[in-house]
mmCIF file of C-alpha atoms and ligand atoms in Angstrom:
data_model
loop_
_atom_site.group_PDB
_atom_site.id
_atom_site.type_symbol
_atom_site.label_atom_id
_atom_site.label_comp_id
_atom_site.label_asym_id
_atom_site.label_seq_id
_atom_site.Cartn_x
_atom_site.Cartn_y
_atom_site.Cartn_z
ATOM 1 C CA MET A 1 120.539 -14.386 110.770
ATOM 2 C CA GLY A 2 121.786 -10.968 111.938
ATOM 3 C CA GLY A 3 122.083 -10.056 115.609
ATOM 4 C CA ILE A 4 120.120 -7.634 117.774
ATOM 5 C CA LEU A 5 121.819 -4.830 119.690
ATOM 6 C CA VAL A 6 119.842 -3.162 122.502
ATOM 7 C CA ILE A 7 120.870 0.104 124.155
ATOM 8 C CA GLY A 8 118.877 0.932 127.268
ATOM 9 C CA SER A 9 117.981 0.811 130.915
ATOM 10 C CA TYR A 10 118.067 -1.698 133.722
ATOM 11 C CA ASN A 11 115.836 -1.081 136.770
ATOM 12 C CA ARG A 12 115.158 -3.035 139.922
ATOM 13 C CA ASP A 13 111.330 -3.059 139.954
ATOM 14 C CA THR A 14 109.408 -2.883 143.230
ATOM 15 C CA VAL A 15 105.813 -3.872 142.530
ATOM 16 C CA LEU A 16 103.037 -2.879 144.943
ATOM 17 C CA ARG A 17 99.874 -4.910 144.411
ATOM 18 C CA LEU A 18 96.738 -2.845 145.085
ATOM 19 C CA ALA A 19 92.962 -3.357 144.930
ATOM 20 C CA ARG A 20 92.838 -0.068 142.987
ATOM 21 C CA PHE A 21 95.016 2.959 142.264
ATOM 22 C CA PRO A 22 95.007 5.698 144.961
ATOM 23 C CA ALA A 23 93.289 9.051 144.328
ATOM 24 C CA PRO A 24 95.469 12.200 144.696
ATOM 25 C CA GLY A 25 96.101 12.782 148.416
ATOM 26 C CA GLU A 26 94.765 9.332 149.415
ATOM 27 C CA THR A 27 96.707 6.726 151.466
ATOM 28 C CA LEU A 28 96.158 3.064 150.568
ATOM 29 C CA THR A 29 97.408 -0.228 152.035
ATOM 30 C CA ALA A 30 99.120 -2.567 149.537
ATOM 31 C CA LEU A 31 97.955 -6.182 149.248
ATOM 32 C CA GLY A 32 101.539 -7.312 148.643
ATOM 33 C CA MET A 33 104.990 -6.295 147.466
ATOM 34 C CA ALA A 34 107.565 -8.059 145.272
ATOM 35 C CA GLN A 35 110.827 -7.204 143.486
ATOM 36 C CA PHE A 36 111.754 -8.178 139.933
ATOM 37 C CA HIS A 37 114.343 -7.413 137.270
ATOM 38 C CA GLY A 38 113.062 -4.583 135.044
ATOM 39 C CA GLY A 39 113.987 -1.613 132.893
ATOM 40 C CA LYS A 40 112.781 -1.361 129.319
ATOM 41 C CA GLY A 41 116.206 -1.932 127.728
ATOM 42 C CA SER A 42 117.016 -5.035 129.751
ATOM 43 C CA ASN A 43 113.461 -6.400 129.426
ATOM 44 C CA GLN A 44 113.569 -6.008 125.639
ATOM 45 C CA ALA A 45 116.972 -7.695 125.438
ATOM 46 C CA VAL A 46 115.694 -10.659 127.493
ATOM 47 C CA ALA A 47 112.494 -10.840 125.405
ATOM 48 C CA ALA A 48 114.493 -10.878 122.153
ATOM 49 C CA ALA A 49 116.826 -13.599 123.468
ATOM 50 C CA ARG A 50 113.916 -15.771 124.646
ATOM 51 C CA ALA A 51 112.246 -15.332 121.228
ATOM 52 C CA GLY A 52 115.371 -16.834 119.635
ATOM 53 C CA GLY A 53 117.493 -13.755 118.855
ATOM 54 C CA ARG A 54 121.264 -13.390 119.205
ATOM 55 C CA VAL A 55 121.365 -10.401 121.543
ATOM 56 C CA ALA A 56 123.913 -7.900 122.875
ATOM 57 C CA LEU A 57 123.129 -5.088 125.331
ATOM 58 C CA ILE A 58 124.662 -1.685 126.121
ATOM 59 C CA ALA A 59 123.649 -0.464 129.596
ATOM 60 C CA ALA A 60 124.843 1.408 132.695
ATOM 61 C CA LEU A 61 124.699 0.061 136.253
ATOM 62 C CA GLY A 62 125.648 1.201 139.740
ATOM 63 C CA GLN A 63 128.294 -0.454 141.900
ATOM 64 C CA ASP A 64 125.732 -2.241 144.053
ATOM 65 C CA GLU A 65 123.862 -5.486 144.585
ATOM 66 C CA ALA A 66 121.171 -4.622 142.007
ATOM 67 C CA GLY A 67 123.899 -4.040 139.393
ATOM 68 C CA GLU A 68 125.466 -7.425 140.146
ATOM 69 C CA ALA A 69 122.048 -9.089 139.893
ATOM 70 C CA ALA A 70 121.525 -7.473 136.470
ATOM 71 C CA GLN A 71 124.804 -8.891 135.152
ATOM 72 C CA ALA A 72 123.894 -12.346 136.498
ATOM 73 C CA LEU A 73 120.511 -12.125 134.720
ATOM 74 C CA TRP A 74 122.110 -11.263 131.366
ATOM 75 C CA ALA A 75 124.634 -14.085 131.706
ATOM 76 C CA ALA A 76 121.835 -16.559 132.500
ATOM 77 C CA GLU A 77 119.790 -15.381 129.495
ATOM 78 C CA GLY A 78 122.738 -15.703 127.091
ATOM 79 C CA ILE A 79 122.922 -11.950 126.449
ATOM 80 C CA ALA A 80 126.333 -10.514 125.575
ATOM 81 C CA ALA A 81 126.593 -7.529 127.941
ATOM 82 C CA GLN A 82 128.384 -5.207 125.556
ATOM 83 C CA ALA A 83 129.952 -1.986 126.878
ATOM 84 C CA VAL A 84 128.283 -2.165 130.311
ATOM 85 C CA GLN A 85 129.305 0.959 132.204
ATOM 86 C CA ILE A 86 129.643 0.914 135.991
ATOM 87 C CA THR A 87 128.865 4.412 137.280
ATOM 88 C CA GLY A 88 129.011 6.234 140.622
ATOM 89 C CA ALA A 89 125.208 6.495 140.643
ATOM 90 C CA PRO A 90 122.999 3.723 142.048
ATOM 91 C CA THR A 91 121.478 1.169 139.681
ATOM 92 C CA GLY A 92 118.135 2.354 138.253
ATOM 93 C CA ALA A 93 114.934 1.567 140.112
ATOM 94 C CA ALA A 94 111.205 1.627 139.420
ATOM 95 C CA THR A 95 108.130 1.611 141.632
ATOM 96 C CA ILE A 96 105.167 -0.051 139.947
ATOM 97 C CA LEU A 97 101.578 0.196 141.172
ATOM 98 C CA LEU A 98 99.557 -2.800 139.982
ATOM 99 C CA ASP A 99 95.742 -2.791 140.297
ATOM 100 C CA ALA A 100 93.371 -5.773 140.482
ATOM 101 C CA ALA A 101 92.818 -5.689 136.685
ATOM 102 C CA GLY A 102 96.558 -6.074 136.057
ATOM 103 C CA GLU A 103 96.974 -2.474 134.825
ATOM 104 C CA ASN A 104 99.998 -0.543 136.061
ATOM 105 C CA GLN A 105 101.382 2.903 136.812
ATOM 106 C CA ILE A 106 105.188 3.182 136.763
ATOM 107 C CA ILE A 107 107.563 5.731 138.296
ATOM 108 C CA ILE A 108 111.252 5.356 137.414
ATOM 109 C CA ILE A 109 114.280 6.616 139.340
ATOM 110 C CA PRO A 110 116.936 6.680 136.557
ATOM 111 C CA GLY A 111 120.149 6.494 138.647
ATOM 112 C CA ALA A 112 122.961 5.018 136.513
ATOM 113 C CA ASN A 113 120.691 4.871 133.421
ATOM 114 C CA ALA A 114 120.917 8.677 133.139
ATOM 115 C CA GLU A 115 124.722 8.404 132.819
ATOM 116 C CA LEU A 116 124.792 5.962 129.902
ATOM 117 C CA ASN A 117 126.936 7.178 127.032
ATOM 118 C CA LEU A 118 128.467 5.629 123.970
ATOM 119 C CA PRO A 119 132.239 5.526 124.480
ATOM 120 C CA ILE A 120 134.068 7.502 121.773
ATOM 121 C CA GLY A 121 135.308 5.051 119.148
ATOM 122 C CA PHE A 122 132.945 2.294 120.374
ATOM 123 C CA PRO A 123 133.164 -0.379 117.676
ATOM 124 C CA PRO A 124 129.656 -1.711 116.978
ATOM 125 C CA PRO A 125 129.576 -5.517 116.758
ATOM 126 C CA ASP A 126 129.546 -6.955 113.247
ATOM 127 C CA ASP A 127 126.439 -8.358 111.645
ATOM 128 C CA ILE A 128 123.744 -6.402 113.498
ATOM 129 C CA ALA A 129 120.322 -6.584 111.798
ATOM 130 C CA VAL A 130 118.244 -4.697 114.386
ATOM 131 C CA VAL A 131 119.071 -2.006 116.960
ATOM 132 C CA LEU A 132 116.581 -1.238 119.742
ATOM 133 C CA GLY A 133 116.502 1.895 121.917
ATOM 134 C CA GLN A 134 114.034 3.475 124.359
ATOM 135 C CA LEU A 135 113.828 6.801 126.210
ATOM 136 C CA GLU A 136 114.920 5.692 129.718
ATOM 137 C CA THR A 137 118.569 6.397 128.789
ATOM 138 C CA PRO A 138 120.062 9.542 127.174
ATOM 139 C CA GLN A 139 118.784 10.121 123.645
ATOM 140 C CA ALA A 140 122.182 11.391 122.403
ATOM 141 C CA ALA A 141 123.809 7.998 123.115
ATOM 142 C CA THR A 142 121.026 6.133 121.288
ATOM 143 C CA ALA A 143 121.335 8.529 118.338
ATOM 144 C CA ALA A 144 125.109 7.957 118.184
ATOM 145 C CA LEU A 145 124.618 4.168 118.163
ATOM 146 C CA PHE A 146 121.897 4.304 115.498
ATOM 147 C CA ARG A 147 124.173 6.500 113.348
ATOM 148 C CA ALA A 148 127.053 4.025 113.792
ATOM 149 C CA LEU A 149 124.926 1.207 112.314
ATOM 150 C CA PRO A 150 123.403 2.636 109.124
ATOM 151 C CA LYS A 151 122.676 -0.797 107.626
ATOM 152 C CA ALA A 152 120.713 -2.064 110.644
ATOM 153 C CA ARG A 153 116.977 -1.505 111.210
ATOM 154 C CA CYS A 154 116.882 1.075 114.028
ATOM 155 C CA MET A 155 113.742 0.855 116.198
ATOM 156 C CA LEU A 156 112.939 3.413 118.883
ATOM 157 C CA ASN A 157 110.480 2.615 121.663
ATOM 158 C CA VAL A 158 109.133 6.073 122.559
ATOM 159 C CA ALA A 159 108.746 5.208 126.244
ATOM 160 C CA PRO A 160 108.458 7.053 128.550
ATOM 161 C CA ALA A 161 106.745 9.442 126.102
ATOM 162 C CA ALA A 162 108.881 12.528 125.486
ATOM 163 C CA PRO A 163 109.837 14.783 122.575
ATOM 164 C CA ILE A 164 112.390 12.998 120.364
ATOM 165 C CA LEU A 165 115.672 14.826 119.605
ATOM 166 C CA PRO A 166 115.867 15.653 115.862
ATOM 167 C CA GLU A 167 119.234 13.843 115.613
ATOM 168 C CA LEU A 168 117.685 10.676 117.071
ATOM 169 C CA LEU A 169 114.590 10.776 114.855
ATOM 170 C CA ALA A 170 116.806 11.316 111.801
ATOM 171 C CA ALA A 171 118.673 8.059 112.559
ATOM 172 C CA THR A 172 115.526 6.025 113.387
ATOM 173 C CA ASP A 173 113.668 3.750 110.936
ATOM 174 C CA MET A 174 110.690 2.806 113.091
ATOM 175 C CA LEU A 175 108.905 4.197 116.160
ATOM 176 C CA VAL A 176 107.057 1.819 118.510
ATOM 177 C CA LEU A 177 104.816 3.112 121.304
ATOM 178 C CA ASN A 178 101.622 2.285 123.158
ATOM 179 C CA GLU A 179 98.349 4.125 122.645
ATOM 180 C CA THR A 180 98.833 6.336 125.734
ATOM 181 C CA GLU A 181 102.316 7.370 124.568
ATOM 182 C CA ALA A 182 101.010 7.879 121.009
ATOM 183 C CA ALA A 183 98.246 10.206 122.247
ATOM 184 C CA ILE A 184 100.829 12.232 124.224
ATOM 185 C CA LEU A 185 103.092 12.522 121.173
ATOM 186 C CA ALA A 186 100.241 13.352 118.789
ATOM 187 C CA GLN A 187 98.732 15.730 121.388
ATOM 188 C CA ARG A 188 95.240 14.304 120.841
ATOM 189 C CA GLU A 189 93.106 11.251 121.582
ATOM 190 C CA ALA A 190 92.200 9.050 118.590
ATOM 191 C CA ALA A 191 91.852 5.407 117.572
ATOM 192 C CA PRO A 192 95.232 3.588 117.608
ATOM 193 C CA ALA A 193 95.275 3.105 113.802
ATOM 194 C CA ASP A 194 94.644 6.847 113.302
ATOM 195 C CA LEU A 195 97.390 7.735 115.795
ATOM 196 C CA ALA A 196 99.811 5.420 113.968
ATOM 197 C CA LEU A 197 98.925 7.002 110.607
ATOM 198 C CA ALA A 198 99.183 10.555 111.946
ATOM 199 C CA LEU A 199 102.566 9.954 113.594
ATOM 200 C CA ALA A 200 103.906 8.156 110.492
ATOM 201 C CA ALA A 201 102.872 11.092 108.284
ATOM 202 C CA GLU A 202 104.323 13.620 110.743
ATOM 203 C CA THR A 203 107.670 11.862 111.319
ATOM 204 C CA MET A 204 108.019 10.196 107.876
ATOM 205 C CA ARG A 205 108.930 6.995 109.737
ATOM 206 C CA GLU A 206 107.174 3.643 110.091
ATOM 207 C CA VAL A 207 105.133 3.671 113.320
ATOM 208 C CA ILE A 208 103.659 0.829 115.364
ATOM 209 C CA VAL A 209 101.057 1.678 118.017
ATOM 210 C CA THR A 210 100.273 -1.126 120.472
ATOM 211 C CA ALA A 211 96.830 -1.064 122.053
ATOM 212 C CA GLY A 212 96.445 -3.910 124.571
ATOM 213 C CA ALA A 213 93.523 -6.215 123.720
ATOM 214 C CA LEU A 214 92.987 -4.395 120.387
ATOM 215 C CA GLY A 215 96.416 -5.530 119.192
ATOM 216 C CA ALA A 216 98.972 -3.527 117.208
ATOM 217 C CA PHE A 217 98.718 -1.135 114.234
ATOM 218 C CA TRP A 218 101.709 -0.690 111.917
ATOM 219 C CA ALA A 219 101.521 2.386 109.688
ATOM 220 C CA ARG A 220 103.807 3.560 106.921
ATOM 221 C CA PRO A 221 104.224 7.184 105.875
ATOM 222 C CA ASP A 222 102.437 6.347 102.591
ATOM 223 C CA GLY A 223 99.285 5.536 104.568
ATOM 224 C CA VAL A 224 99.216 1.719 104.615
ATOM 225 C CA VAL A 225 98.242 0.083 107.942
ATOM 226 C CA ILE A 226 98.732 -3.581 108.900
ATOM 227 C CA ASP A 227 97.147 -4.768 112.126
ATOM 228 C CA ALA A 228 97.164 -7.931 114.234
ATOM 229 C CA ALA A 229 94.899 -8.925 117.122
ATOM 230 C CA PRO A 230 96.355 -10.803 120.099
ATOM 231 C CA PRO A 231 95.075 -14.170 121.321
ATOM 232 C CA ARG A 232 92.775 -13.957 124.345
ATOM 233 C CA VAL A 233 94.582 -14.623 127.623
ATOM 234 C CA ALA A 234 93.778 -14.243 131.336
ATOM 235 C CA ILE A 235 95.418 -10.985 132.482
ATOM 236 C CA THR A 236 97.518 -11.071 135.679
ATOM 237 C CA ASP A 237 99.997 -8.201 135.149
ATOM 238 C CA THR A 238 100.484 -6.090 132.016
ATOM 239 C CA THR A 239 103.978 -4.915 133.115
ATOM 240 C CA GLY A 240 106.510 -5.749 130.407
ATOM 241 C CA ALA A 241 103.906 -6.538 127.699
ATOM 242 C CA GLY A 242 105.263 -3.761 125.475
ATOM 243 C CA ASP A 243 108.825 -4.984 126.071
ATOM 244 C CA ALA A 244 107.816 -8.567 125.155
ATOM 245 C CA PHE A 245 106.230 -7.222 121.946
ATOM 246 C CA LEU A 246 109.357 -5.249 121.000
ATOM 247 C CA GLY A 247 111.853 -7.969 121.862
ATOM 248 C CA ALA A 248 109.905 -10.565 119.870
ATOM 249 C CA PHE A 249 109.388 -8.094 117.004
ATOM 250 C CA ALA A 250 113.147 -7.464 116.868
ATOM 251 C CA ALA A 251 114.023 -11.179 116.995
ATOM 252 C CA PHE A 252 111.536 -12.225 114.304
ATOM 253 C CA SER A 253 112.396 -9.175 112.218
ATOM 254 C CA ALA A 254 116.072 -10.239 112.251
ATOM 255 C CA GLU A 255 114.884 -13.595 110.815
ATOM 256 C CA GLY A 256 113.251 -11.760 107.899
ATOM 257 C CA LEU A 257 109.637 -12.789 108.635
ATOM 258 C CA ALA A 258 106.884 -11.308 106.416
ATOM 259 C CA PRO A 259 105.162 -8.280 108.064
ATOM 260 C CA GLU A 260 101.775 -9.915 108.838
ATOM 261 C CA ARG A 261 103.375 -12.986 110.454
ATOM 262 C CA LEU A 262 105.915 -10.818 112.260
ATOM 263 C CA LEU A 263 103.213 -8.613 113.795
ATOM 264 C CA ARG A 264 101.042 -11.604 114.756
ATOM 265 C CA GLN A 265 103.944 -13.289 116.584
ATOM 266 C CA ALA A 266 104.903 -10.051 118.342
ATOM 267 C CA VAL A 267 101.354 -9.355 119.637
ATOM 268 C CA THR A 268 101.205 -12.977 120.810
ATOM 269 C CA ALA A 269 104.415 -12.434 122.805
ATOM 270 C CA GLY A 270 102.882 -9.275 124.309
ATOM 271 C CA ALA A 271 99.738 -11.176 125.323
ATOM 272 C CA LEU A 272 101.712 -14.020 126.906
ATOM 273 C CA ALA A 273 103.646 -11.457 128.987
ATOM 274 C CA CYS A 274 100.368 -10.448 130.682
ATOM 275 C CA THR A 275 99.733 -13.894 132.122
ATOM 276 C CA GLU A 276 102.317 -13.837 134.952
ATOM 277 C CA ALA A 277 103.418 -11.329 137.596
ATOM 278 C CA GLY A 278 106.564 -9.232 137.058
ATOM 279 C CA ALA A 279 108.271 -8.021 133.895
ATOM 280 C CA VAL A 280 111.034 -10.592 133.376
ATOM 281 C CA PRO A 281 109.328 -13.759 134.750
ATOM 282 C CA SER A 282 106.501 -13.289 132.226
ATOM 283 C CA LEU A 283 108.605 -12.688 129.089
ATOM 284 C CA PRO A 284 107.726 -15.648 126.840
ATOM 285 C CA TYR A 285 110.006 -18.172 125.150
ATOM 286 C CA ARG A 286 110.033 -18.864 121.394
ATOM 287 C CA ALA A 287 108.202 -22.217 121.595
ATOM 288 C CA ALA A 288 105.256 -20.715 123.524
ATOM 289 C CA ILE A 289 104.986 -17.772 121.112
ATOM 290 C CA LEU A 290 105.036 -19.980 118.005
ATOM 291 C CA ALA A 291 102.548 -22.475 119.485
ATOM 292 C CA LEU A 292 99.989 -19.758 120.315
ATOM 293 C CA ALA A 293 100.516 -17.678 117.158
ATOM 294 C CA LYS A 294 99.729 -20.593 114.774
HETATM 295 O O1 LIG B 301 108.128 -1.611 130.545
HETATM 296 C C1 LIG B 301 108.147 -2.028 131.882
HETATM 297 C C2 LIG B 301 109.335 -1.452 132.584
HETATM 298 O O2 LIG B 301 109.201 -0.039 132.633
HETATM 299 C C3 LIG B 301 109.509 -1.877 134.010
HETATM 300 O O3 LIG B 301 110.281 -3.037 134.123
HETATM 301 C C4 LIG B 301 110.117 -0.651 134.664
HETATM 302 O O4 LIG B 301 111.400 -0.854 135.174
HETATM 303 C C5 LIG B 301 110.095 0.442 133.602
HETATM 304 O O5 LIG B 301 111.313 0.564 132.976
#
C-alpha cells in the first residue's frame, strides 16, 4: 500500500460556542470556549492516519507553544512530520463560531502557514500513492509538490474557496470542496451534483462536492456522477467533517478501494466527525468507520 503525503496548515483553534451566530454589528455572549488542534492540513493528516494510512506531513510552524503542541500531536498520531519549517511568524490560529445546531463559521489567521515553501531540491518520499493539499498554505508550494510526484494521485481541497493558480490546477487530478465552496467557485447556486458536474467540465478534473446530510457527489469530466449518502448521526459540531472525509478518502484510495465503497467509507468518516466537539477529537478511527459503513 502506497503512502499519503499531506502539505498544509496547522492552526490552534479557539472555538466559541454560541446559541446562534451574531448579526452584523451585534454583540453576543458565548456559552463556552475551548481550544483544539486544527488546520485543514494537519486535520487531514490525522484523519488519514486514523483511517489506517501511512502518512507524512509538510507544514510550517512558529517558534511557540502552539508549534510544540502540533509536533507532539503528530508524533502521537504516528505521522512522519516531513520538512516541518519553523518560521519567525507565530503558529497559525483560527477562531471558530459554533451555533446550537453544530454549524460553524471560521476565521483563520495564517501566521506561519503563509510562509510554507517547498525547499529547493526537496526529495519527495518514495512510494507515495496520494498527495493532499488545501488552500490555507501558499498554492505555489503545493503546485511544486504535486509536480514532483507525477505518479501519485494529487487531490486539492479547495478550502478556503479561492481562485486556483493555473500551475496548481494543471498538476491536480481531483478537486474536493463543500457545496458552499463549490457555489463560490462556480459563481452560482445549484444542486451539489450539478455543481460537481459543472466544475468537472470546466476544469477537466474529477470533482467531489460534499454536501453535509446529502452526502458526497463525485463527478468526472465525461459527465458520470457517483454519490453516497452518510449514515444518520446526532450532530454536535461539524468542524473537521470535511477534513475527516478527505483524510479517509485518501487512506482508502491508497488501498485501491472501488469508487462506490471508497465514497461510502469517506462520507461515513465525515458523519462520525460531527458527533463530538472540536476538529481533532472527533476524527474517527478505522474500526469505527468500517463498522458504520457496512
Ligand atoms: O476544516 C476545519 C479547520 O478549518 C479548522 O480546524 C480550522 O483551523 C480551519 O483550518
